[in-house]
PDB file of C-alpha atoms in Angstrom:
ATOM      1  CA  MET A  19    -108.739  15.020  43.052  1.00 50.00           C
ATOM      2  CA  THR A  20    -106.161  16.877  41.269  1.00 55.00           C
ATOM      3  CA  SER A  21    -104.107  15.795  38.357  1.00 58.00           C
ATOM      4  CA  GLN A  22    -101.252  15.129  40.663  1.00 70.00           C
ATOM      5  CA  GLN A  23    -101.536  12.038  42.709  1.00 73.00           C
ATOM      6  CA  LEU A  24    -100.326  11.905  46.166  1.00 71.00           C
ATOM      7  CA  PRO A  25     -98.091   9.074  47.148  1.00 72.00           C
ATOM      8  CA  GLU A  26     -99.626   6.408  49.163  1.00 76.00           C
ATOM      9  CA  ARG A  27     -98.767   6.565  52.808  1.00 77.00           C
ATOM     10  CA  ARG A  28     -98.061   3.408  54.640  1.00 78.00           C
ATOM     11  CA  PRO A  29     -97.532   3.113  58.293  1.00 76.00           C
ATOM     12  CA  LYS A  30     -94.157   1.946  59.697  1.00 80.00           C
ATOM     13  CA  LEU A  31     -93.796  -1.728  60.273  1.00 79.00           C
ATOM     14  CA  ILE A  32     -93.575  -2.805  63.801  1.00 79.00           C
ATOM     15  CA  ASP A  33     -91.823  -6.062  64.571  1.00 74.00           C
ATOM     16  CA  LEU A  34     -94.056  -7.924  66.899  1.00 74.00           C
ATOM     17  CA  ASN A  35     -93.301 -11.413  67.907  1.00 72.00           C
ATOM     18  CA  LEU A  36     -96.129 -13.000  69.713  1.00 77.00           C
ATOM     19  CA  LEU A  37     -94.274 -16.198  70.567  1.00 76.00           C
ATOM     20  CA  PRO A  38     -93.555 -16.849  74.163  1.00 79.00           C
ATOM     21  CA  PRO A  39     -89.956 -15.989  75.234  1.00 76.00           C
ATOM     22  CA  GLU A  40     -88.845 -19.609  75.466  1.00 80.00           C
ATOM     23  CA  TYR A  41     -89.611 -20.018  71.756  1.00 78.00           C
ATOM     24  CA  LEU A  42     -87.948 -16.830  70.631  1.00 74.00           C
ATOM     25  CA  PRO A  43     -84.536 -17.186  68.954  1.00 72.00           C
ATOM     26  CA  ARG A  44     -81.701 -16.268  71.243  1.00 75.00           C
ATOM     27  CA  LYS A  45     -79.820 -13.149  70.380  1.00 76.00           C
ATOM     28  CA  LEU A  46     -76.081 -13.693  69.992  1.00 74.00           C
ATOM     29  CA  SER A  47     -73.816 -11.340  71.793  1.00 82.00           C
ATOM     30  CA  ARG A  48     -70.922  -9.620  70.033  1.00 85.00           C
ATOM     31  CA  LEU A  49     -68.482 -11.674  72.025  1.00 87.00           C
ATOM     32  CA  SER A  50     -69.998 -14.922  70.792  1.00 85.00           C
ATOM     33  CA  ILE A  51     -69.860 -13.704  67.172  1.00 86.00           C
ATOM     34  CA  ALA A  52     -66.197 -12.789  67.601  1.00 88.00           C
ATOM     35  CA  LEU A  53     -65.559 -16.165  69.206  1.00 90.00           C
ATOM     36  CA  VAL A  54     -67.211 -18.018  66.302  1.00 89.00           C
ATOM     37  CA  ILE A  55     -65.174 -16.017  63.758  1.00 90.00           C
ATOM     38  CA  LEU A  56     -62.017 -16.756  65.718  1.00 90.00           C
ATOM     39  CA  ILE A  57     -62.809 -20.485  65.812  1.00 91.00           C
ATOM     40  CA  VAL A  58     -63.470 -20.525  62.040  1.00 90.00           C
ATOM     41  CA  LEU A  59     -60.177 -18.712  61.433  1.00 88.00           C
ATOM     42  CA  MET A  60     -58.344 -21.094  63.728  1.00 88.00           C
ATOM     43  CA  LEU A  61     -59.776 -24.014  61.758  1.00 88.00           C
ATOM     44  CA  CYS A  62     -58.825 -22.412  58.388  1.00 87.00           C
ATOM     45  CA  LEU A  63     -55.282 -21.379  59.358  1.00 87.00           C
ATOM     46  CA  PRO A  64     -53.878 -24.919  59.532  1.00 87.00           C
ATOM     47  CA  VAL A  65     -55.220 -25.582  56.047  1.00 86.00           C
ATOM     48  CA  LEU A  66     -53.507 -22.406  54.825  1.00 86.00           C
ATOM     49  CA  PHE A  67     -50.317 -23.411  56.606  1.00 88.00           C
ATOM     50  CA  ILE A  68     -50.499 -26.849  54.965  1.00 89.00           C
ATOM     51  CA  PHE A  69     -50.744 -25.187  51.519  1.00 88.00           C
ATOM     52  CA  PHE A  70     -47.894 -22.795  52.353  1.00 89.00           C
ATOM     53  CA  LYS A  71     -45.794 -25.680  53.658  1.00 90.00           C
ATOM     54  CA  ALA A  72     -46.484 -27.671  50.472  1.00 90.00           C
ATOM     55  CA  ASP A  73     -45.323 -24.681  48.377  1.00 90.00           C
ATOM     56  CA  VAL A  74     -42.234 -24.211  50.526  1.00 90.00           C
ATOM     57  CA  ASP A  75     -41.475 -27.942  50.386  1.00 91.00           C
ATOM     58  CA  ALA A  76     -41.817 -27.933  46.586  1.00 91.00           C
ATOM     59  CA  GLU A  77     -39.470 -24.945  46.298  1.00 91.00           C
ATOM     60  CA  SER A  78     -37.126 -26.498  48.832  1.00 92.00           C
ATOM     61  CA  ASP A  79     -37.063 -29.786  46.912  1.00 92.00           C
ATOM     62  CA  ALA A  80     -36.353 -27.943  43.659  1.00 91.00           C
ATOM     63  CA  LEU A  81     -33.552 -25.976  45.315  1.00 93.00           C
ATOM     64  CA  GLN A  82     -32.194 -29.148  46.923  1.00 94.00           C
ATOM     65  CA  THR A  83     -32.142 -30.885  43.528  1.00 94.00           C
ATOM     66  CA  LYS A  84     -30.445 -27.870  41.977  1.00 94.00           C
ATOM     67  CA  ARG A  85     -27.941 -27.751  44.845  1.00 94.00           C
ATOM     68  CA  ASP A  86     -27.173 -31.458  44.422  1.00 94.00           C
ATOM     69  CA  GLY A  87     -26.612 -30.925  40.693  1.00 94.00           C
ATOM     70  CA  LEU A  88     -24.316 -27.972  41.362  1.00 94.00           C
ATOM     71  CA  GLN A  89     -22.475 -29.985  44.006  1.00 94.00           C
ATOM     72  CA  ALA A  90     -21.912 -32.778  41.455  1.00 94.00           C
ATOM     73  CA  GLN A  91     -20.666 -30.209  38.926  1.00 94.00           C
ATOM     74  CA  LEU A  92     -18.343 -28.758  41.549  1.00 94.00           C
ATOM     75  CA  ILE A  93     -16.909 -32.197  42.286  1.00 94.00           C
ATOM     76  CA  ASP A  94     -16.415 -32.753  38.540  1.00 94.00           C
ATOM     77  CA  LEU A  95     -14.711 -29.363  38.249  1.00 93.00           C
ATOM     78  CA  TYR A  96     -12.414 -30.201  41.164  1.00 94.00           C
ATOM     79  CA  ASP A  97     -11.487 -33.442  39.393  1.00 94.00           C
ATOM     80  CA  ILE A  98     -10.833 -31.536  36.181  1.00 94.00           C
ATOM     81  CA  LYS A  99      -8.769 -28.962  38.112  1.00 94.00           C
ATOM     82  CA  ARG A 100      -6.694 -31.736  39.676  1.00 94.00           C
ATOM     83  CA  GLN A 101      -6.107 -33.221  36.232  1.00 94.00           C
ATOM     84  CA  ALA A 102      -5.297 -29.782  34.815  1.00 93.00           C
ATOM     85  CA  ASP A 103      -2.840 -29.131  37.659  1.00 94.00           C
ATOM     86  CA  ALA A 104      -1.169 -32.489  37.004  1.00 94.00           C
ATOM     87  CA  LEU A 105      -0.928 -31.702  33.295  1.00 94.00           C
ATOM     88  CA  GLN A 106       0.366 -28.207  34.052  1.00 94.00           C
ATOM     89  CA  ALA A 107       3.009 -29.754  36.307  1.00 94.00           C
ATOM     90  CA  GLN A 108       4.084 -31.863  33.319  1.00 94.00           C
ATOM     91  CA  ILE A 109       3.892 -28.933  30.894  1.00 94.00           C
ATOM     92  CA  ASP A 110       5.966 -26.485  32.981  1.00 94.00           C
ATOM     93  CA  PRO A 111       9.230 -28.475  32.771  1.00 94.00           C
ATOM     94  CA  LEU A 112       8.606 -29.016  29.060  1.00 93.00           C
ATOM     95  CA  ASN A 113       8.095 -25.276  28.587  1.00 94.00           C
ATOM     96  CA  SER A 114      11.334 -24.619  30.463  1.00 94.00           C
ATOM     97  CA  ALA A 115      13.142 -27.175  28.321  1.00 93.00           C
ATOM     98  CA  LEU A 116      11.600 -25.684  25.179  1.00 93.00           C
ATOM     99  CA  ALA A 117      12.690 -22.184  26.232  1.00 93.00           C
ATOM    100  CA  ALA A 118      16.221 -23.480  26.837  1.00 93.00           C
ATOM    101  CA  ILE A 119      16.223 -25.193  23.428  1.00 94.00           C
ATOM    102  CA  GLU A 120      14.919 -22.010  21.805  1.00 93.00           C
ATOM    103  CA  GLN A 121      17.646 -19.978  23.512  1.00 92.00           C
ATOM    104  CA  ASP A 122      20.284 -22.519  22.434  1.00 89.00           C
ATOM    105  CA  TYR A 123      18.924 -22.395  18.896  1.00 89.00           C
ATOM    106  CA  GLN A 124      19.072 -18.586  18.847  1.00 88.00           C
ATOM    107  CA  THR A 125      22.638 -18.738  20.154  1.00 83.00           C
ATOM    108  CA  PHE A 126      23.443 -21.324  17.486  1.00 80.00           C
ATOM    109  CA  ILE A 127      21.914 -19.131  14.753  1.00 78.00           C
ATOM    110  CA  GLN A 128      23.896 -16.111  15.956  1.00 75.00           C
ATOM    111  CA  ASN A 129      27.169 -18.032  16.201  1.00 68.00           C
ATOM    112  CA  ARG A 130      26.908 -20.340  13.215  1.00 69.00           C
ATOM    113  CA  VAL A 131      29.291 -20.071  10.337  1.00 65.00           C
ATOM    114  CA  LEU A 132      28.270 -21.050   6.849  1.00 74.00           C
ATOM    115  CA  TRP A 133      31.422 -22.660   5.556  1.00 77.00           C
ATOM    116  CA  SER A 134      30.436 -22.228   1.950  1.00 79.00           C
ATOM    117  CA  GLU A 135      30.320 -18.466   2.552  1.00 82.00           C
ATOM    118  CA  ILE A 136      33.656 -18.566   4.428  1.00 81.00           C
ATOM    119  CA  VAL A 137      35.376 -20.453   1.603  1.00 83.00           C
ATOM    120  CA  ASP A 138      33.800 -18.119  -0.971  1.00 84.00           C
ATOM    121  CA  GLU A 139      35.084 -15.120   1.023  1.00 84.00           C
ATOM    122  CA  ILE A 140      38.600 -16.593   1.258  1.00 84.00           C
ATOM    123  CA  ASP A 141      38.543 -17.291  -2.486  1.00 85.00           C
ATOM    124  CA  ARG A 142      37.089 -13.854  -3.340  1.00 86.00           C
ATOM    125  CA  ILE A 143      39.848 -12.018  -1.443  1.00 83.00           C
ATOM    126  CA  LEU A 144      42.632 -14.261  -2.793  1.00 83.00           C
ATOM    127  CA  PRO A 145      44.792 -12.454  -5.386  1.00 80.00           C
ATOM    128  CA  SER A 146      44.726 -15.282  -7.938  1.00 73.00           C
ATOM    129  CA  THR A 147      47.918 -14.504  -9.825  1.00 74.00           C
ATOM    130  CA  ARG A 148      50.141 -13.743  -6.862  1.00 80.00           C
ATOM    131  CA  VAL A 149      48.975 -16.081  -4.035  1.00 84.00           C
ATOM    132  CA  THR A 150      47.889 -19.733  -4.175  1.00 81.00           C
ATOM    133  CA  LEU A 151      46.325 -21.783  -1.386  1.00 87.00           C
ATOM    134  CA  LYS A 152      47.163 -25.424  -0.771  1.00 88.00           C
ATOM    135  CA  THR A 153      44.912 -26.232   2.229  1.00 88.00           C
ATOM    136  CA  ILE A 154      42.121 -24.705   4.290  1.00 86.00           C
ATOM    137  CA  VAL A 155      41.681 -26.343   7.722  1.00 86.00           C
ATOM    138  CA  GLN A 156      39.045 -25.319  10.286  1.00 84.00           C
ATOM    139  CA  SER A 157      39.438 -25.888  14.030  1.00 80.00           C
ATOM    140  CA  ASP A 158      37.043 -24.329  16.551  1.00 76.00           C
ATOM    141  CA  SER A 159      36.835 -20.627  15.727  1.00 80.00           C
ATOM    142  CA  LYS A 160      39.955 -20.503  13.587  1.00 86.00           C
ATOM    143  CA  VAL A 161      40.824 -21.308   9.997  1.00 88.00           C
ATOM    144  CA  ARG A 162      44.376 -22.309   9.086  1.00 90.00           C
ATOM    145  CA  LEU A 163      45.459 -21.498   5.532  1.00 89.00           C
ATOM    146  CA  THR A 164      48.626 -22.831   3.907  1.00 90.00           C
ATOM    147  CA  GLY A 165      49.850 -21.662   0.559  1.00 88.00           C
ATOM    148  CA  ALA A 166      52.547 -19.861  -1.405  1.00 87.00           C
ATOM    149  CA  ALA A 167      53.034 -16.383  -2.861  1.00 87.00           C
ATOM    150  CA  THR A 168      55.472 -14.753  -5.236  1.00 83.00           C
ATOM    151  CA  ARG A 169      56.432 -12.163  -2.603  1.00 81.00           C
ATOM    152  CA  ASP A 170      56.187 -11.668   1.169  1.00 81.00           C
ATOM    153  CA  SER A 171      54.239  -8.438   0.705  1.00 83.00           C
ATOM    154  CA  TYR A 172      51.424 -10.293  -1.126  1.00 86.00           C
ATOM    155  CA  ILE A 173      50.997 -12.562   1.899  1.00 84.00           C
ATOM    156  CA  TYR A 174      50.707  -9.593   4.261  1.00 86.00           C
ATOM    157  CA  ASP A 175      48.305  -7.790   1.903  1.00 87.00           C
ATOM    158  CA  TYR A 176      46.185 -10.953   1.769  1.00 86.00           C
ATOM    159  CA  ALA A 177      46.209 -11.165   5.616  1.00 87.00           C
ATOM    160  CA  THR A 178      45.151  -7.494   5.857  1.00 88.00           C
ATOM    161  CA  ASP A 179      42.314  -8.032   3.342  1.00 88.00           C
ATOM    162  CA  LEU A 180      41.089 -11.041   5.352  1.00 87.00           C
ATOM    163  CA  GLU A 181      41.089  -8.987   8.585  1.00 88.00           C
ATOM    164  CA  GLU A 182      38.895  -6.343   6.905  1.00 88.00           C
ATOM    165  CA  SER A 183      36.332  -8.968   5.852  1.00 86.00           C
ATOM    166  CA  GLU A 184      33.013  -9.283   7.736  1.00 85.00           C
ATOM    167  CA  TYR A 185      33.777 -12.935   8.564  1.00 84.00           C
ATOM    168  CA  PHE A 186      37.187 -12.580  10.204  1.00 85.00           C
ATOM    169  CA  SER A 187      38.448 -10.672  13.226  1.00 84.00           C
ATOM    170  CA  GLY A 188      42.151 -11.129  12.706  1.00 82.00           C
ATOM    171  CA  ALA A 189      44.781 -12.944  10.687  1.00 84.00           C
ATOM    172  CA  ASP A 190      48.168 -14.068  12.013  1.00 85.00           C
ATOM    173  CA  VAL A 191      50.948 -15.189   9.697  1.00 85.00           C
ATOM    174  CA  THR A 192      52.619 -17.911  11.734  1.00 75.00           C
ATOM    175  CA  SER A 193      55.481 -18.974   9.486  1.00 70.00           C
ATOM    176  CA  LEU A 194      57.327 -17.919   6.366  1.00 75.00           C
ATOM    177  CA  HIS A 195      59.746 -19.947   4.286  1.00 72.00           C
ATOM    178  CA  THR A 196      61.584 -18.285   1.495  1.00 73.00           C
ATOM    179  CA  GLY A 197      62.570 -19.913  -1.807  1.00 72.00           C
ATOM    180  CA  ASP A 198      61.461 -19.067  -5.351  1.00 76.00           C
ATOM    181  CA  TRP A 199      58.017 -18.871  -3.828  1.00 81.00           C
ATOM    182  CA  THR A 200      57.378 -17.829  -0.255  1.00 83.00           C
ATOM    183  CA  SER A 201      55.427 -20.525   1.644  1.00 86.00           C
ATOM    184  CA  PHE A 202      53.186 -19.418   4.493  1.00 88.00           C
ATOM    185  CA  THR A 203      50.859 -20.687   7.188  1.00 89.00           C
ATOM    186  CA  MET A 204      48.210 -18.200   8.286  1.00 89.00           C
ATOM    187  CA  THR A 205      45.685 -18.489  11.150  1.00 89.00           C
ATOM    188  CA  VAL A 206      42.480 -16.497  10.665  1.00 88.00           C
ATOM    189  CA  HIS A 207      40.017 -15.942  13.582  1.00 87.00           C
ATOM    190  CA  LEU A 208      36.318 -16.191  12.747  1.00 84.00           C
ATOM    191  CA  ILE A 209      33.837 -13.589  13.952  1.00 80.00           C
ATOM    192  CA  GLY A 210      31.050 -15.227  16.017  1.00 65.00           C
ATOM    193  CA  GLY A 211      32.787 -18.421  17.024  1.00 53.00           C
ATOM    194  CA  GLY A 212      32.756 -21.971  15.709  1.00 48.00           C
ATOM    195  CA  GLY A 213      31.173 -23.500  12.667  1.00 45.00           C
ATOM    196  CA  GLN A 214      28.513 -26.012  11.795  1.00 41.00           C
TER     197      GLN A 214
END
């Protein structure tokens, strides 16, 4: 032989079954195999459906619990809203009253008269050597001054000076009596209305 060896040749196997036909295993048809597979699947599907249903039930129970919790929160929020609406109904009239008070206060601040400033202004304008005051009487938005002066012209000058002041809008000399001194009664109108 040569250095190369030839592979060994074996004959093909032949499947011979020498058993009589009644002892031979029956061959299954394709239809029977399909039927067996279908039956196995039909038996497995309910088990799968049971697992799927258990998962769905678990999720459904969790969602139901969450929904119940949210429903309870919603009821609580409705209760809080009802309470808030009731409180708001109480607050609204108070806000209106507060706004009215604030407006009244602003009106008061704009129209108030500081009497110390008024008296200081009357005294500042008063020509001390020529005119003397006896009384200062306030009524509503007017001030009534009574006094005496050495001449009539000093009284009129004093009335004109009062009219030019930032506190007064006009001065009316209502009576004059002549003697050594001229007595007078003067009504002065306040700017901005009454006093405090």
